Amino acid sequence: QKEVEQNSGPLSVPEGAIASLNCTYSDRGSQSFFWYRQYSGKSPELIMFIYSNGDKEDGRFTAQLNKASQYVSLLIRDSQPSDSATYLCAVIWYNNNDMRFGAGTRLTVKP
Amino acid sequence: KAGVTQTPRYLIKTRGQQVTLSCSPISGHRSVSWYQQTPGQGLQFLFEYFSETQRNKGNFPGRFSGRQFSNSRSEMNVSTLELGDSALYLCASSMGLAAQETQYFGPGTRLLVL
């Protein structure tokens, strides 16, 4: 089992809909979780991070963490065509300072 | 504040050659991490340097090496290039260790090995 897994997609949603991106990870101790967005031909940029169980909202983005089920998700409300990109999930395990990225989910928002 | 810069942006080499890539972190950042990104493997961690010392290393052969200078600038070297080394090489900087601080990525160096 890979340590950080994401559905590669592509995930297609209509403009204005909610896009839901999921990430599962191996439980190896204390972790933090990051969501990056990467446009085609560009480098990843940080969207948000989450440390604690529950939801964290930032504008149209909500990160949800469920440590018992070992998954973290990113919800994008009112999706826009400009949200079309690959979304990367990253996990940091603090016990050995290890950081791993998922393979990314490609999201397409259709006008 | 200027972002992370990488040079060169594009590079074409042939098999067997060696290549050196450069990364200048955000001012004040002491950690530089290097990643290889390919369509098939995604983003894979190469190594991290902090205060001129390698702190973490991914699962790559010894042909991949790096170093960090006293001004936190970092270089990555790949010797005896193989076709499979064609990839986007990204560096990311953070104030502290990557596992403890937010990383900011540079634009990448796209390497093509012929």
JSON list of N, CA, C and O in Angstrom, two decimals, chain A residues 34 36 38 41-44 46 49 88 92 94 96-103, chain B residues 35 37 42-43 45 56 88 90 97-103 105-108 110:
[
{"chain": "A", "resi": 34, "resn": "PHE", "atom": "N", "xyz": [-1.39, 18.60, 3.95]},
{"chain": "A", "resi": 34, "resn": "PHE", "atom": "CA", "xyz": [-1.34, 19.78, 3.10]},
{"chain": "A", "resi": 34, "resn": "PHE", "atom": "C", "xyz": [-2.02, 19.48, 1.78]},
{"chain": "A", "resi": 34, "resn": "PHE", "atom": "O", "xyz": [-1.91, 18.38, 1.24]},
{"chain": "A", "resi": 36, "resn": "TYR", "atom": "N", "xyz": [-2.02, 20.97, -2.12]},
{"chain": "A", "resi": 36, "resn": "TYR", "atom": "CA", "xyz": [-1.38, 21.84, -3.09]},
{"chain": "A", "resi": 36, "resn": "TYR", "atom": "C", "xyz": [-2.18, 21.78, -4.40]},
{"chain": "A", "resi": 36, "resn": "TYR", "atom": "O", "xyz": [-2.74, 20.74, -4.75]},
{"chain": "A", "resi": 38, "resn": "GLN", "atom": "N", "xyz": [-1.71, 22.40, -8.53]},
{"chain": "A", "resi": 38, "resn": "GLN", "atom": "CA", "xyz": [-0.70, 22.53, -9.57]},
{"chain": "A", "resi": 38, "resn": "GLN", "atom": "C", "xyz": [-1.38, 22.67, -10.92]},
{"chain": "A", "resi": 38, "resn": "GLN", "atom": "O", "xyz": [-2.01, 21.74, -11.41]},
{"chain": "A", "resi": 41, "resn": "GLY", "atom": "N", "xyz": [1.95, 22.64, -16.24]},
{"chain": "A", "resi": 41, "resn": "GLY", "atom": "CA", "xyz": [3.18, 23.35, -16.58]},
{"chain": "A", "resi": 41, "resn": "GLY", "atom": "C", "xyz": [3.69, 24.29, -15.51]},
{"chain": "A", "resi": 41, "resn": "GLY", "atom": "O", "xyz": [4.68, 24.99, -15.71]},
{"chain": "A", "resi": 42, "resn": "LYS", "atom": "N", "xyz": [3.03, 24.30, -14.37]},
{"chain": "A", "resi": 42, "resn": "LYS", "atom": "CA", "xyz": [3.43, 25.17, -13.26]},
{"chain": "A", "resi": 42, "resn": "LYS", "atom": "C", "xyz": [3.86, 24.35, -12.06]},
{"chain": "A", "resi": 42, "resn": "LYS", "atom": "O", "xyz": [3.66, 23.14, -12.00]},
{"chain": "A", "resi": 43, "resn": "SER", "atom": "N", "xyz": [4.42, 25.01, -11.06]},
{"chain": "A", "resi": 43, "resn": "SER", "atom": "CA", "xyz": [4.82, 24.31, -9.85]},
{"chain": "A", "resi": 43, "resn": "SER", "atom": "C", "xyz": [3.68, 24.31, -8.84]},
{"chain": "A", "resi": 43, "resn": "SER", "atom": "O", "xyz": [2.76, 25.13, -8.93]},
{"chain": "A", "resi": 44, "resn": "PRO", "atom": "N", "xyz": [3.71, 23.39, -7.88]},
{"chain": "A", "resi": 44, "resn": "PRO", "atom": "CA", "xyz": [2.63, 23.33, -6.89]},
{"chain": "A", "resi": 44, "resn": "PRO", "atom": "C", "xyz": [2.58, 24.59, -6.03]},
{"chain": "A", "resi": 44, "resn": "PRO", "atom": "O", "xyz": [3.61, 25.18, -5.72]},
{"chain": "A", "resi": 46, "resn": "LEU", "atom": "N", "xyz": [0.63, 26.03, -2.37]},
{"chain": "A", "resi": 46, "resn": "LEU", "atom": "CA", "xyz": [-0.11, 25.60, -1.20]},
{"chain": "A", "resi": 46, "resn": "LEU", "atom": "C", "xyz": [-1.49, 26.24, -1.16]},
{"chain": "A", "resi": 46, "resn": "LEU", "atom": "O", "xyz": [-1.64, 27.45, -1.34]},
{"chain": "A", "resi": 49, "resn": "PHE", "atom": "N", "xyz": [-3.57, 23.84, 4.86]},
{"chain": "A", "resi": 49, "resn": "PHE", "atom": "CA", "xyz": [-3.07, 22.72, 5.64]},
{"chain": "A", "resi": 49, "resn": "PHE", "atom": "C", "xyz": [-4.01, 22.50, 6.82]},
{"chain": "A", "resi": 49, "resn": "PHE", "atom": "O", "xyz": [-4.76, 23.39, 7.22]},
{"chain": "A", "resi": 88, "resn": "LEU", "atom": "N", "xyz": [-2.71, 18.06, -5.22]},
{"chain": "A", "resi": 88, "resn": "LEU", "atom": "CA", "xyz": [-1.78, 17.13, -4.57]},
{"chain": "A", "resi": 88, "resn": "LEU", "atom": "C", "xyz": [-2.00, 17.15, -3.06]},
{"chain": "A", "resi": 88, "resn": "LEU", "atom": "O", "xyz": [-2.08, 18.22, -2.45]},
{"chain": "A", "resi": 92, "resn": "ILE", "atom": "N", "xyz": [2.90, 14.84, 6.31]},
{"chain": "A", "resi": 92, "resn": "ILE", "atom": "CA", "xyz": [4.15, 14.87, 7.06]},
{"chain": "A", "resi": 92, "resn": "ILE", "atom": "C", "xyz": [3.98, 14.02, 8.30]},
{"chain": "A", "resi": 92, "resn": "ILE", "atom": "O", "xyz": [3.03, 14.20, 9.05]},
{"chain": "A", "resi": 94, "resn": "TYR", "atom": "N", "xyz": [5.67, 13.38, 11.76]},
{"chain": "A", "resi": 94, "resn": "TYR", "atom": "CA", "xyz": [6.62, 14.10, 12.60]},
{"chain": "A", "resi": 94, "resn": "TYR", "atom": "C", "xyz": [7.61, 13.19, 13.32]},
{"chain": "A", "resi": 94, "resn": "TYR", "atom": "O", "xyz": [8.67, 13.63, 13.70]},
{"chain": "A", "resi": 96, "resn": "ASN", "atom": "N", "xyz": [9.52, 10.95, 12.22]},
{"chain": "A", "resi": 96, "resn": "ASN", "atom": "CA", "xyz": [10.78, 10.81, 11.49]},
{"chain": "A", "resi": 96, "resn": "ASN", "atom": "C", "xyz": [10.96, 11.89, 10.43]},
{"chain": "A", "resi": 96, "resn": "ASN", "atom": "O", "xyz": [11.77, 11.76, 9.52]},
{"chain": "A", "resi": 97, "resn": "ASN", "atom": "N", "xyz": [10.21, 12.99, 10.59]},
{"chain": "A", "resi": 97, "resn": "ASN", "atom": "CA", "xyz": [10.34, 14.12, 9.66]},
{"chain": "A", "resi": 97, "resn": "ASN", "atom": "C", "xyz": [10.21, 13.68, 8.21]},
{"chain": "A", "resi": 97, "resn": "ASN", "atom": "O", "xyz": [10.95, 14.13, 7.35]},
{"chain": "A", "resi": 98, "resn": "ASP", "atom": "N", "xyz": [9.29, 12.80, 7.94]},
{"chain": "A", "resi": 98, "resn": "ASP", "atom": "CA", "xyz": [9.10, 12.27, 6.60]},
{"chain": "A", "resi": 98, "resn": "ASP", "atom": "C", "xyz": [7.91, 12.96, 5.93]},
{"chain": "A", "resi": 98, "resn": "ASP", "atom": "O", "xyz": [6.86, 13.12, 6.54]},
{"chain": "A", "resi": 99, "resn": "MET", "atom": "N", "xyz": [8.08, 13.36, 4.70]},
{"chain": "A", "resi": 99, "resn": "MET", "atom": "CA", "xyz": [7.00, 14.01, 3.95]},
{"chain": "A", "resi": 99, "resn": "MET", "atom": "C", "xyz": [6.81, 13.28, 2.63]},
{"chain": "A", "resi": 99, "resn": "MET", "atom": "O", "xyz": [7.77, 13.02, 1.92]},
{"chain": "A", "resi": 100, "resn": "ARG", "atom": "N", "xyz": [5.57, 12.98, 2.30]},
{"chain": "A", "resi": 100, "resn": "ARG", "atom": "CA", "xyz": [5.26, 12.28, 1.07]},
{"chain": "A", "resi": 100, "resn": "ARG", "atom": "C", "xyz": [4.08, 12.94, 0.38]},
{"chain": "A", "resi": 100, "resn": "ARG", "atom": "O", "xyz": [3.14, 13.39, 1.02]},
{"chain": "A", "resi": 101, "resn": "PHE", "atom": "N", "xyz": [4.13, 12.94, -0.94]},
{"chain": "A", "resi": 101, "resn": "PHE", "atom": "CA", "xyz": [3.03, 13.47, -1.74]},
{"chain": "A", "resi": 101, "resn": "PHE", "atom": "C", "xyz": [2.24, 12.33, -2.37]},
{"chain": "A", "resi": 101, "resn": "PHE", "atom": "O", "xyz": [2.81, 11.29, -2.72]},
{"chain": "A", "resi": 102, "resn": "GLY", "atom": "N", "xyz": [0.96, 12.54, -2.55]},
{"chain": "A", "resi": 102, "resn": "GLY", "atom": "CA", "xyz": [0.16, 11.65, -3.36]},
{"chain": "A", "resi": 102, "resn": "GLY", "atom": "C", "xyz": [0.41, 11.94, -4.83]},
{"chain": "A", "resi": 102, "resn": "GLY", "atom": "O", "xyz": [1.05, 12.92, -5.19]},
{"chain": "A", "resi": 103, "resn": "ALA", "atom": "N", "xyz": [-0.11, 11.07, -5.68]},
{"chain": "A", "resi": 103, "resn": "ALA", "atom": "CA", "xyz": [0.11, 11.22, -7.12]},
{"chain": "A", "resi": 103, "resn": "ALA", "atom": "C", "xyz": [-0.71, 12.36, -7.71]},
{"chain": "A", "resi": 103, "resn": "ALA", "atom": "O", "xyz": [-0.43, 12.81, -8.83]},
{"chain": "B", "resi": 35, "resn": "TYR", "atom": "N", "xyz": [12.66, 17.73, -5.44]},
{"chain": "B", "resi": 35, "resn": "TYR", "atom": "CA", "xyz": [11.69, 16.73, -5.85]},
{"chain": "B", "resi": 35, "resn": "TYR", "atom": "C", "xyz": [11.83, 16.46, -7.35]},
{"chain": "B", "resi": 35, "resn": "TYR", "atom": "O", "xyz": [12.19, 17.36, -8.12]},
{"chain": "B", "resi": 37, "resn": "GLN", "atom": "N", "xyz": [9.46, 15.22, -10.51]},
{"chain": "B", "resi": 37, "resn": "GLN", "atom": "CA", "xyz": [8.08, 14.99, -10.89]},
{"chain": "B", "resi": 37, "resn": "GLN", "atom": "C", "xyz": [8.00, 14.45, -12.30]},
{"chain": "B", "resi": 37, "resn": "GLN", "atom": "O", "xyz": [8.51, 15.07, -13.25]},
{"chain": "B", "resi": 42, "resn": "GLY", "atom": "N", "xyz": [4.57, 10.78, -10.35]},
{"chain": "B", "resi": 42, "resn": "GLY", "atom": "CA", "xyz": [4.14, 11.91, -9.53]},
{"chain": "B", "resi": 42, "resn": "GLY", "atom": "C", "xyz": [5.33, 12.63, -8.92]},
{"chain": "B", "resi": 42, "resn": "GLY", "atom": "O", "xyz": [6.44, 12.61, -9.44]},
{"chain": "B", "resi": 43, "resn": "LEU", "atom": "N", "xyz": [5.09, 13.24, -7.77]},
{"chain": "B", "resi": 43, "resn": "LEU", "atom": "CA", "xyz": [6.10, 14.05, -7.09]},
{"chain": "B", "resi": 43, "resn": "LEU", "atom": "C", "xyz": [6.85, 13.16, -6.10]},
{"chain": "B", "resi": 43, "resn": "LEU", "atom": "O", "xyz": [6.27, 12.64, -5.15]},
{"chain": "B", "resi": 45, "resn": "PHE", "atom": "N", "xyz": [10.21, 12.70, -3.53]},
{"chain": "B", "resi": 45, "resn": "PHE", "atom": "CA", "xyz": [11.19, 13.42, -2.74]},
{"chain": "B", "resi": 45, "resn": "PHE", "atom": "C", "xyz": [12.60, 12.90, -3.01]},
{"chain": "B", "resi": 45, "resn": "PHE", "atom": "O", "xyz": [12.84, 11.69, -2.99]},
{"chain": "B", "resi": 56, "resn": "ASN", "atom": "N", "xyz": [17.50, 14.67, 5.09]},
{"chain": "B", "resi": 56, "resn": "ASN", "atom": "CA", "xyz": [16.56, 13.63, 4.71]},
{"chain": "B", "resi": 56, "resn": "ASN", "atom": "C", "xyz": [16.89, 13.21, 3.29]},
{"chain": "B", "resi": 56, "resn": "ASN", "atom": "O", "xyz": [17.32, 14.05, 2.48]},
{"chain": "B", "resi": 88, "resn": "LEU", "atom": "N", "xyz": [10.54, 16.93, -14.48]},
{"chain": "B", "resi": 88, "resn": "LEU", "atom": "CA", "xyz": [10.54, 18.28, -13.92]},
{"chain": "B", "resi": 88, "resn": "LEU", "atom": "C", "xyz": [11.16, 18.18, -12.53]},
{"chain": "B", "resi": 88, "resn": "LEU", "atom": "O", "xyz": [10.69, 17.40, -11.70]},
{"chain": "B", "resi": 90, "resn": "LEU", "atom": "N", "xyz": [11.84, 20.02, -9.13]},
{"chain": "B", "resi": 90, "resn": "LEU", "atom": "CA", "xyz": [11.34, 21.13, -8.34]},
{"chain": "B", "resi": 90, "resn": "LEU", "atom": "C", "xyz": [12.13, 21.25, -7.05]},
{"chain": "B", "resi": 90, "resn": "LEU", "atom": "O", "xyz": [12.49, 20.26, -6.43]},
{"chain": "B", "resi": 97, "resn": "LEU", "atom": "N", "xyz": [12.80, 23.00, 8.95]},
{"chain": "B", "resi": 97, "resn": "LEU", "atom": "CA", "xyz": [12.72, 21.72, 8.26]},
{"chain": "B", "resi": 97, "resn": "LEU", "atom": "C", "xyz": [11.38, 21.57, 7.56]},
{"chain": "B", "resi": 97, "resn": "LEU", "atom": "O", "xyz": [10.35, 22.00, 8.07]},
{"chain": "B", "resi": 98, "resn": "ALA", "atom": "N", "xyz": [11.40, 20.93, 6.41]},
{"chain": "B", "resi": 98, "resn": "ALA", "atom": "CA", "xyz": [10.20, 20.80, 5.59]},
{"chain": "B", "resi": 98, "resn": "ALA", "atom": "C", "xyz": [9.07, 20.12, 6.35]},
{"chain": "B", "resi": 98, "resn": "ALA", "atom": "O", "xyz": [7.90, 20.38, 6.10]},
{"chain": "B", "resi": 99, "resn": "ALA", "atom": "N", "xyz": [9.41, 19.25, 7.26]},
{"chain": "B", "resi": 99, "resn": "ALA", "atom": "CA", "xyz": [8.38, 18.54, 8.01]},
{"chain": "B", "resi": 99, "resn": "ALA", "atom": "C", "xyz": [7.72, 19.43, 9.06]},
{"chain": "B", "resi": 99, "resn": "ALA", "atom": "O", "xyz": [6.71, 19.05, 9.65]},
{"chain": "B", "resi": 100, "resn": "GLN", "atom": "N", "xyz": [8.28, 20.60, 9.29]},
{"chain": "B", "resi": 100, "resn": "GLN", "atom": "CA", "xyz": [7.77, 21.46, 10.36]},
{"chain": "B", "resi": 100, "resn": "GLN", "atom": "C", "xyz": [7.29, 22.81, 9.86]},
{"chain": "B", "resi": 100, "resn": "GLN", "atom": "O", "xyz": [6.68, 23.56, 10.60]},
{"chain": "B", "resi": 101, "resn": "GLU", "atom": "N", "xyz": [7.56, 23.13, 8.62]},
{"chain": "B", "resi": 101, "resn": "GLU", "atom": "CA", "xyz": [7.23, 24.44, 8.09]},
{"chain": "B", "resi": 101, "resn": "GLU", "atom": "C", "xyz": [6.59, 24.31, 6.71]},
{"chain": "B", "resi": 101, "resn": "GLU", "atom": "O", "xyz": [6.82, 23.33, 6.01]},
{"chain": "B", "resi": 102, "resn": "THR", "atom": "N", "xyz": [5.86, 25.32, 6.31]},
{"chain": "B", "resi": 102, "resn": "THR", "atom": "CA", "xyz": [5.26, 25.34, 4.99]},
{"chain": "B", "resi": 102, "resn": "THR", "atom": "C", "xyz": [6.34, 25.48, 3.92]},
{"chain": "B", "resi": 102, "resn": "THR", "atom": "O", "xyz": [7.23, 26.31, 4.05]},
{"chain": "B", "resi": 103, "resn": "GLN", "atom": "N", "xyz": [6.23, 24.67, 2.89]},
{"chain": "B", "resi": 103, "resn": "GLN", "atom": "CA", "xyz": [7.17, 24.73, 1.77]},
{"chain": "B", "resi": 103, "resn": "GLN", "atom": "C", "xyz": [6.60, 25.57, 0.64]},
{"chain": "B", "resi": 103, "resn": "GLN", "atom": "O", "xyz": [5.40, 25.53, 0.37]},
{"chain": "B", "resi": 105, "resn": "PHE", "atom": "N", "xyz": [7.30, 26.27, -3.45]},
{"chain": "B", "resi": 105, "resn": "PHE", "atom": "CA", "xyz": [7.98, 25.67, -4.59]},
{"chain": "B", "resi": 105, "resn": "PHE", "atom": "C", "xyz": [8.48, 26.70, -5.58]},
{"chain": "B", "resi": 105, "resn": "PHE", "atom": "O", "xyz": [7.87, 27.75, -5.78]},
{"chain": "B", "resi": 106, "resn": "GLY", "atom": "N", "xyz": [9.59, 26.37, -6.21]},
{"chain": "B", "resi": 106, "resn": "GLY", "atom": "CA", "xyz": [10.10, 27.14, -7.32]},
{"chain": "B", "resi": 106, "resn": "GLY", "atom": "C", "xyz": [9.41, 26.72, -8.61]},
{"chain": "B", "resi": 106, "resn": "GLY", "atom": "O", "xyz": [8.61, 25.79, -8.62]},
{"chain": "B", "resi": 107, "resn": "PRO", "atom": "N", "xyz": [9.75, 27.37, -9.73]},
{"chain": "B", "resi": 107, "resn": "PRO", "atom": "CA", "xyz": [9.09, 27.07, -11.01]},
{"chain": "B", "resi": 107, "resn": "PRO", "atom": "C", "xyz": [9.55, 25.77, -11.64]},
{"chain": "B", "resi": 107, "resn": "PRO", "atom": "O", "xyz": [8.90, 25.26, -12.54]},
{"chain": "B", "resi": 108, "resn": "GLY", "atom": "N", "xyz": [10.66, 25.24, -11.16]},
{"chain": "B", "resi": 108, "resn": "GLY", "atom": "CA", "xyz": [11.13, 23.95, -11.68]},
{"chain": "B", "resi": 108, "resn": "GLY", "atom": "C", "xyz": [12.13, 24.09, -12.82]},
{"chain": "B", "resi": 108, "resn": "GLY", "atom": "O", "xyz": [12.20, 25.13, -13.50]},
{"chain": "B", "resi": 110, "resn": "ARG", "atom": "N", "xyz": [12.98, 21.87, -16.17]},
{"chain": "B", "resi": 110, "resn": "ARG", "atom": "CA", "xyz": [12.53, 20.74, -16.98]},
{"chain": "B", "resi": 110, "resn": "ARG", "atom": "C", "xyz": [13.72, 20.16, -17.71]},
{"chain": "B", "resi": 110, "resn": "ARG", "atom": "O", "xyz": [14.34, 20.84, -18.54]}
]
